[in-house]
Amino acid sequence: MSNITVAIPKGRLGEQSIELFKSIGVGKKINTKSRKLIFKDEKNNIIFILLKNSDVITYVENGVADIGIAGRDMIMEKEADIYQLHNLNLGKCKMSIAGIKGQEVFKKDMILRVATKFPKISKNYFGKKGQKIKLIKLNGSIELAPLVGLSDVIVDLVETGNTLKANGLEILEDMYKINAQIISNKISYKFKRKRIKEIIGKIKEIEEEKYD
Ligand code: PRP
C-alpha cells in the first residue's frame, strides 16, 4: 500500500481537521501540543504534515502532500492547479468588505484603498465591478488599517463578527461564502485515487452520522 501524505493547517481549522481524521481512525498519534511537524500513522500508511494555513496549497500543488485541508479563501487567492474534492462542514465564515460606518465602497472617480491578506481576490472582485483600487497587502490585524487611516476599507474573513465589532467597523458588502475543502494534487489523484477516495468516503460517512 502506497503512502498518502496529508497537509494539515495549524490553528483552529487544523484542530478540527485532526479531530475529523481521528474520528475515522487515522492519525491517532497527532499531538498539536508537541512541536513536531510530521506524524506517521504507520498502521494506515498515512503521513500527516502540519503547516501554516497559507502553505497547505503550495505543498499540495507541488505534490509533496497528496491531499490537504484548505479554506476556500486560500484556494481562490492562490489560483492553484489542484483538485477540490470535497466540501467540509468546517472553517465556515465569509469574506467581506468592511470599514467604518458610512464608508462608500463603489464610487467611479475614487481610488479606493483596500487593505487585505487577499490581494488577488480583491483585485478580481473590484476589477469586475469597475472600481479602481490601491491594494495594501497586510499579513494580519487587518482591522487596524481603516482605524489608523492606512486604508478606506478592508477585505477580510468574518466569522463571529466580534473583531469588527470590537474595532467599531462594520460589513459594507459580503463577497463570498467560505468553508474548508479537501484538496488533492492532480497527479496523486491519478495514481492514488483509490486510497484518496477511501479516505474521503470514510469522512463522508462520519459527516452523515453527525449532520443527518
Ligand atoms: C481572522 C480574520 C479576522 C478574524 C475574524 O483573523 O482575519 O481578523 O479572524 O473572526 P471574527 O469575525 O470571529 O472576529 P485571525 O484570527 O486569523 O488573525 P489575523 O488578524 O492574524 O489574520
Tab-separated table of C-alpha atoms and ligand atoms in Angstrom:
chain	number	residue	atom	x	y	z
A	1	MET	CA	0.000	0.000	0.000
A	2	SER	CA	1.480	3.358	-1.019
A	3	ASN	CA	1.812	6.162	1.498
A	4	ILE	CA	-0.563	9.099	1.483
A	5	THR	CA	0.732	12.423	2.764
A	6	VAL	CA	-1.853	14.784	4.213
A	7	ALA	CA	-1.202	18.518	4.728
A	8	ILE	CA	-2.992	19.932	7.758
A	9	PRO	CA	-3.136	23.634	8.568
A	10	LYS	CA	-2.138	24.705	12.060
A	11	GLY	CA	-4.616	26.589	14.220
A	12	ARG	CA	-8.334	26.276	14.726
A	13	LEU	CA	-9.115	24.669	11.367
A	14	GLY	CA	-6.235	22.255	11.885
A	15	GLU	CA	-7.520	21.133	15.282
A	16	GLN	CA	-10.949	20.446	13.778
A	17	SER	CA	-9.426	18.615	10.804
A	18	ILE	CA	-7.329	16.400	13.083
A	19	GLU	CA	-10.460	15.563	15.095
A	20	LEU	CA	-12.129	14.565	11.847
A	21	PHE	CA	-9.240	12.276	10.850
A	22	LYS	CA	-9.128	10.763	14.326
A	23	SER	CA	-12.846	10.071	14.098
A	24	ILE	CA	-12.234	7.892	11.028
A	25	GLY	CA	-9.491	6.067	12.919
A	26	VAL	CA	-6.355	7.637	11.422
A	27	GLY	CA	-3.689	9.970	12.776
A	28	LYS	CA	-4.340	8.933	16.347
A	29	LYS	CA	-0.849	9.948	17.420
A	30	ILE	CA	-1.067	13.531	16.175
A	31	ASN	CA	-0.359	15.842	19.057
A	32	THR	CA	-0.519	19.535	18.268
A	33	LYS	CA	0.892	20.446	21.664
A	34	SER	CA	4.242	18.949	20.775
A	35	ARG	CA	6.448	20.951	18.407
A	36	LYS	CA	6.615	18.073	15.939
A	37	LEU	CA	5.632	18.802	12.347
A	38	ILE	CA	5.459	15.262	10.949
A	39	PHE	CA	3.347	12.422	12.330
A	40	LYS	CA	3.449	8.974	10.774
A	41	ASP	CA	0.467	6.678	11.074
A	42	GLU	CA	2.326	3.501	10.168
A	43	LYS	CA	-0.645	1.224	10.575
A	44	ASN	CA	-2.644	3.106	7.951
A	45	ASN	CA	0.297	4.310	5.830
A	46	ILE	CA	-0.597	7.958	6.221
A	47	ILE	CA	1.851	10.755	6.936
A	48	PHE	CA	0.490	13.989	8.355
A	49	ILE	CA	2.422	17.221	8.000
A	50	LEU	CA	1.450	20.351	9.921
A	51	LEU	CA	1.807	23.614	8.034
A	52	LYS	CA	0.889	27.239	8.095
A	53	ASN	CA	-2.563	27.760	6.604
A	54	SER	CA	-1.336	29.582	3.535
A	55	ASP	CA	1.313	26.923	2.770
A	56	VAL	CA	-1.005	23.903	2.526
A	57	ILE	CA	-1.822	24.667	-1.096
A	58	THR	CA	1.842	25.083	-2.041
A	59	TYR	CA	2.701	21.654	-0.618
A	60	VAL	CA	-0.264	20.005	-2.328
A	61	GLU	CA	0.319	21.730	-5.662
A	62	ASN	CA	3.941	20.579	-5.639
A	63	GLY	CA	2.962	17.011	-4.777
A	64	VAL	CA	4.887	16.897	-1.517
A	65	ALA	CA	1.483	16.342	0.059
A	66	ASP	CA	-1.088	14.260	-1.832
A	67	ILE	CA	-4.094	15.820	-0.187
A	68	GLY	CA	-4.695	18.665	2.254
A	69	ILE	CA	-7.248	20.736	4.087
A	70	ALA	CA	-7.519	24.310	2.886
A	71	GLY	CA	-10.012	27.143	3.152
A	72	ARG	CA	-11.761	28.337	0.001
A	73	ASP	CA	-10.190	31.746	0.696
A	74	MET	CA	-6.678	30.362	0.206
A	75	ILE	CA	-7.748	28.251	-2.769
A	76	MET	CA	-9.160	31.330	-4.511
A	77	GLU	CA	-6.196	33.505	-3.608
A	78	LYS	CA	-3.534	31.067	-4.806
A	79	GLU	CA	-5.374	30.093	-8.032
A	80	ALA	CA	-3.539	26.786	-7.675
A	81	ASP	CA	-3.614	23.891	-10.109
A	82	ILE	CA	-5.191	21.365	-7.724
A	83	TYR	CA	-8.451	19.450	-7.424
A	84	GLN	CA	-11.107	20.463	-4.913
A	85	LEU	CA	-12.505	17.094	-3.912
A	86	HIS	CA	-14.836	17.585	-1.003
A	87	ASN	CA	-16.549	20.424	0.849
A	88	LEU	CA	-16.142	20.143	4.590
A	89	ASN	CA	-18.501	21.462	7.187
A	90	LEU	CA	-15.513	23.195	8.812
A	91	GLY	CA	-13.956	26.631	8.669
A	92	LYS	CA	-17.253	28.256	7.828
A	93	CYS	CA	-17.142	32.009	7.554
A	94	LYS	CA	-17.475	34.677	4.879
A	95	MET	CA	-15.240	37.093	3.079
A	96	SER	CA	-16.498	40.639	3.266
A	97	ILE	CA	-15.632	44.227	2.577
A	98	ALA	CA	-15.660	46.135	5.859
A	99	GLY	CA	-14.912	49.617	7.047
A	100	ILE	CA	-16.038	52.490	9.187
A	101	LYS	CA	-19.805	53.014	9.042
A	102	GLY	CA	-20.860	55.124	6.086
A	103	GLN	CA	-17.700	54.487	4.049
A	104	GLU	CA	-18.561	54.316	0.346
A	105	VAL	CA	-17.316	51.218	-1.427
A	106	PHE	CA	-18.099	51.998	-5.040
A	107	LYS	CA	-17.532	55.455	-6.440
A	108	LYS	CA	-16.488	55.949	-10.033
A	109	ASP	CA	-13.872	58.665	-9.741
A	110	MET	CA	-12.355	57.480	-6.484
A	111	ILE	CA	-9.375	55.185	-5.963
A	112	LEU	CA	-10.408	53.022	-3.045
A	113	ARG	CA	-7.587	51.982	-0.706
A	114	VAL	CA	-8.080	48.318	0.200
A	115	ALA	CA	-6.085	46.584	2.951
A	116	THR	CA	-6.123	42.805	2.853
A	117	LYS	CA	-4.384	39.459	3.136
A	118	PHE	CA	-6.080	38.551	-0.167
A	119	PRO	CA	-4.747	40.823	-2.925
A	120	LYS	CA	-5.710	38.620	-5.890
A	121	ILE	CA	-9.272	38.071	-4.718
A	122	SER	CA	-9.651	41.794	-4.012
A	123	LYS	CA	-8.181	42.814	-7.362
A	124	ASN	CA	-10.514	40.462	-9.243
A	125	TYR	CA	-13.585	41.429	-7.254
A	126	PHE	CA	-13.215	45.192	-7.563
A	127	GLY	CA	-11.988	44.814	-11.156
A	128	LYS	CA	-15.232	43.070	-12.115
A	129	LYS	CA	-17.198	45.892	-10.536
A	130	GLY	CA	-15.155	48.523	-12.341
A	131	GLN	CA	-13.868	50.077	-9.129
A	132	LYS	CA	-10.277	51.336	-9.149
A	133	ILE	CA	-8.326	50.358	-6.056
A	134	LYS	CA	-4.953	50.738	-4.405
A	135	LEU	CA	-4.018	47.456	-2.753
A	136	ILE	CA	-2.313	47.409	0.613
A	137	LYS	CA	-1.115	43.883	1.392
A	138	LEU	CA	-1.039	43.088	5.104
A	139	ASN	CA	-0.366	39.872	6.977
A	140	GLY	CA	-2.688	40.189	9.965
A	141	SER	CA	-4.628	42.560	12.225
A	142	ILE	CA	-6.238	43.871	9.049
A	143	GLU	CA	-8.954	45.651	11.043
A	144	LEU	CA	-6.404	48.183	12.196
A	145	ALA	CA	-5.872	49.660	8.728
A	146	PRO	CA	-9.033	51.809	8.387
A	147	LEU	CA	-8.773	52.884	12.025
A	148	VAL	CA	-5.385	54.476	11.544
A	149	GLY	CA	-6.120	55.795	8.057
A	150	LEU	CA	-3.963	53.308	6.159
A	151	SER	CA	-6.942	52.195	4.042
A	152	ASP	CA	-10.549	53.115	3.280
A	153	VAL	CA	-11.813	49.547	3.570
A	154	ILE	CA	-10.585	46.030	4.299
A	155	VAL	CA	-11.283	42.724	2.595
A	156	ASP	CA	-11.157	40.059	5.273
A	157	LEU	CA	-12.714	36.951	6.755
A	158	VAL	CA	-15.591	37.389	9.153
A	159	GLU	CA	-16.666	34.540	11.371
A	160	THR	CA	-18.435	35.761	14.500
A	161	GLY	CA	-18.069	39.446	13.597
A	162	ASN	CA	-16.513	40.075	17.011
A	163	THR	CA	-13.253	41.513	15.673
A	164	LEU	CA	-15.095	44.038	13.501
A	165	LYS	CA	-17.403	44.971	16.361
A	166	ALA	CA	-14.572	45.356	18.865
A	167	ASN	CA	-12.925	47.807	16.492
A	168	GLY	CA	-16.013	49.817	15.562
A	169	LEU	CA	-16.097	48.534	11.986
A	170	GLU	CA	-18.959	47.044	10.020
A	171	ILE	CA	-19.595	44.925	6.982
A	172	LEU	CA	-20.157	47.095	3.927
A	173	GLU	CA	-20.651	44.224	1.471
A	174	ASP	CA	-20.472	40.427	1.654
A	175	MET	CA	-18.346	38.854	-1.067
A	176	TYR	CA	-18.077	35.059	-0.738
A	177	LYS	CA	-19.129	32.196	1.490
A	178	ILE	CA	-16.056	30.381	2.768
A	179	ASN	CA	-15.556	26.868	4.088
A	180	ALA	CA	-12.790	24.298	4.208
A	181	GLN	CA	-12.225	21.755	1.460
A	182	ILE	CA	-10.225	18.601	0.910
A	183	ILE	CA	-7.873	19.346	-1.959
A	184	SER	CA	-5.674	16.987	-3.924
A	185	ASN	CA	-2.571	17.104	-6.039
A	186	LYS	CA	-3.607	16.262	-9.617
A	187	ILE	CA	-1.008	13.543	-10.211
A	188	SER	CA	-1.651	12.000	-6.794
A	189	TYR	CA	-5.316	11.816	-7.657
A	190	LYS	CA	-4.454	9.902	-10.797
A	191	PHE	CA	-2.152	7.374	-9.159
A	192	LYS	CA	-3.541	7.157	-5.626
A	193	ARG	CA	-7.182	7.696	-6.442
A	194	LYS	CA	-8.390	4.543	-4.699
A	195	ARG	CA	-6.821	5.447	-1.366
A	196	ILE	CA	-7.825	9.109	-1.565
A	197	LYS	CA	-11.418	8.154	-2.345
A	198	GLU	CA	-11.403	5.669	0.509
A	199	ILE	CA	-10.364	8.383	2.993
A	200	ILE	CA	-12.947	10.842	1.682
A	201	GLY	CA	-15.593	8.101	1.716
A	202	LYS	CA	-14.971	7.487	5.411
A	203	ILE	CA	-15.132	11.216	6.136
A	204	LYS	CA	-18.458	11.419	4.295
A	205	GLU	CA	-19.835	8.560	6.385
A	206	ILE	CA	-18.907	10.338	9.610
A	207	GLU	CA	-20.407	13.584	8.331
A	208	GLU	CA	-23.666	11.837	7.515
A	209	GLU	CA	-23.838	10.413	11.014
A	210	LYS	CA	-23.129	13.844	12.503
A	211	TYR	CA	-25.344	16.085	10.436
A	212	ASP	CA	-28.249	13.891	9.342
B	1	PRP	C1	-9.270	36.313	11.287
B	1	PRP	C2	-9.753	37.399	10.336
B	1	PRP	C3	-10.415	38.390	11.260
B	1	PRP	C4	-10.993	37.484	12.341
B	1	PRP	C5	-12.467	37.270	12.094
B	1	PRP	O1	-8.080	36.731	11.837
B	1	PRP	O2	-8.677	37.947	9.594
B	1	PRP	O3	-9.487	39.278	11.806
B	1	PRP	O4	-10.303	36.221	12.268
B	1	PRP	O5	-13.067	36.494	13.093
B	1	PRP	P1	-14.332	37.006	13.912
B	1	PRP	O6	-15.325	37.539	12.927
B	1	PRP	O7	-14.835	35.752	14.588
B	1	PRP	O8	-13.890	38.044	14.884
B	1	PRP	P2	-7.088	35.767	12.592
B	1	PRP	O9	-7.648	35.401	13.915
B	1	PRP	O10	-6.747	34.619	11.701
B	1	PRP	O11	-5.823	36.697	12.848
B	1	PRP	P3	-5.040	37.725	11.907
B	1	PRP	O12	-5.506	39.074	12.327
B	1	PRP	O13	-3.614	37.494	12.272
B	1	PRP	O14	-5.335	37.438	10.480
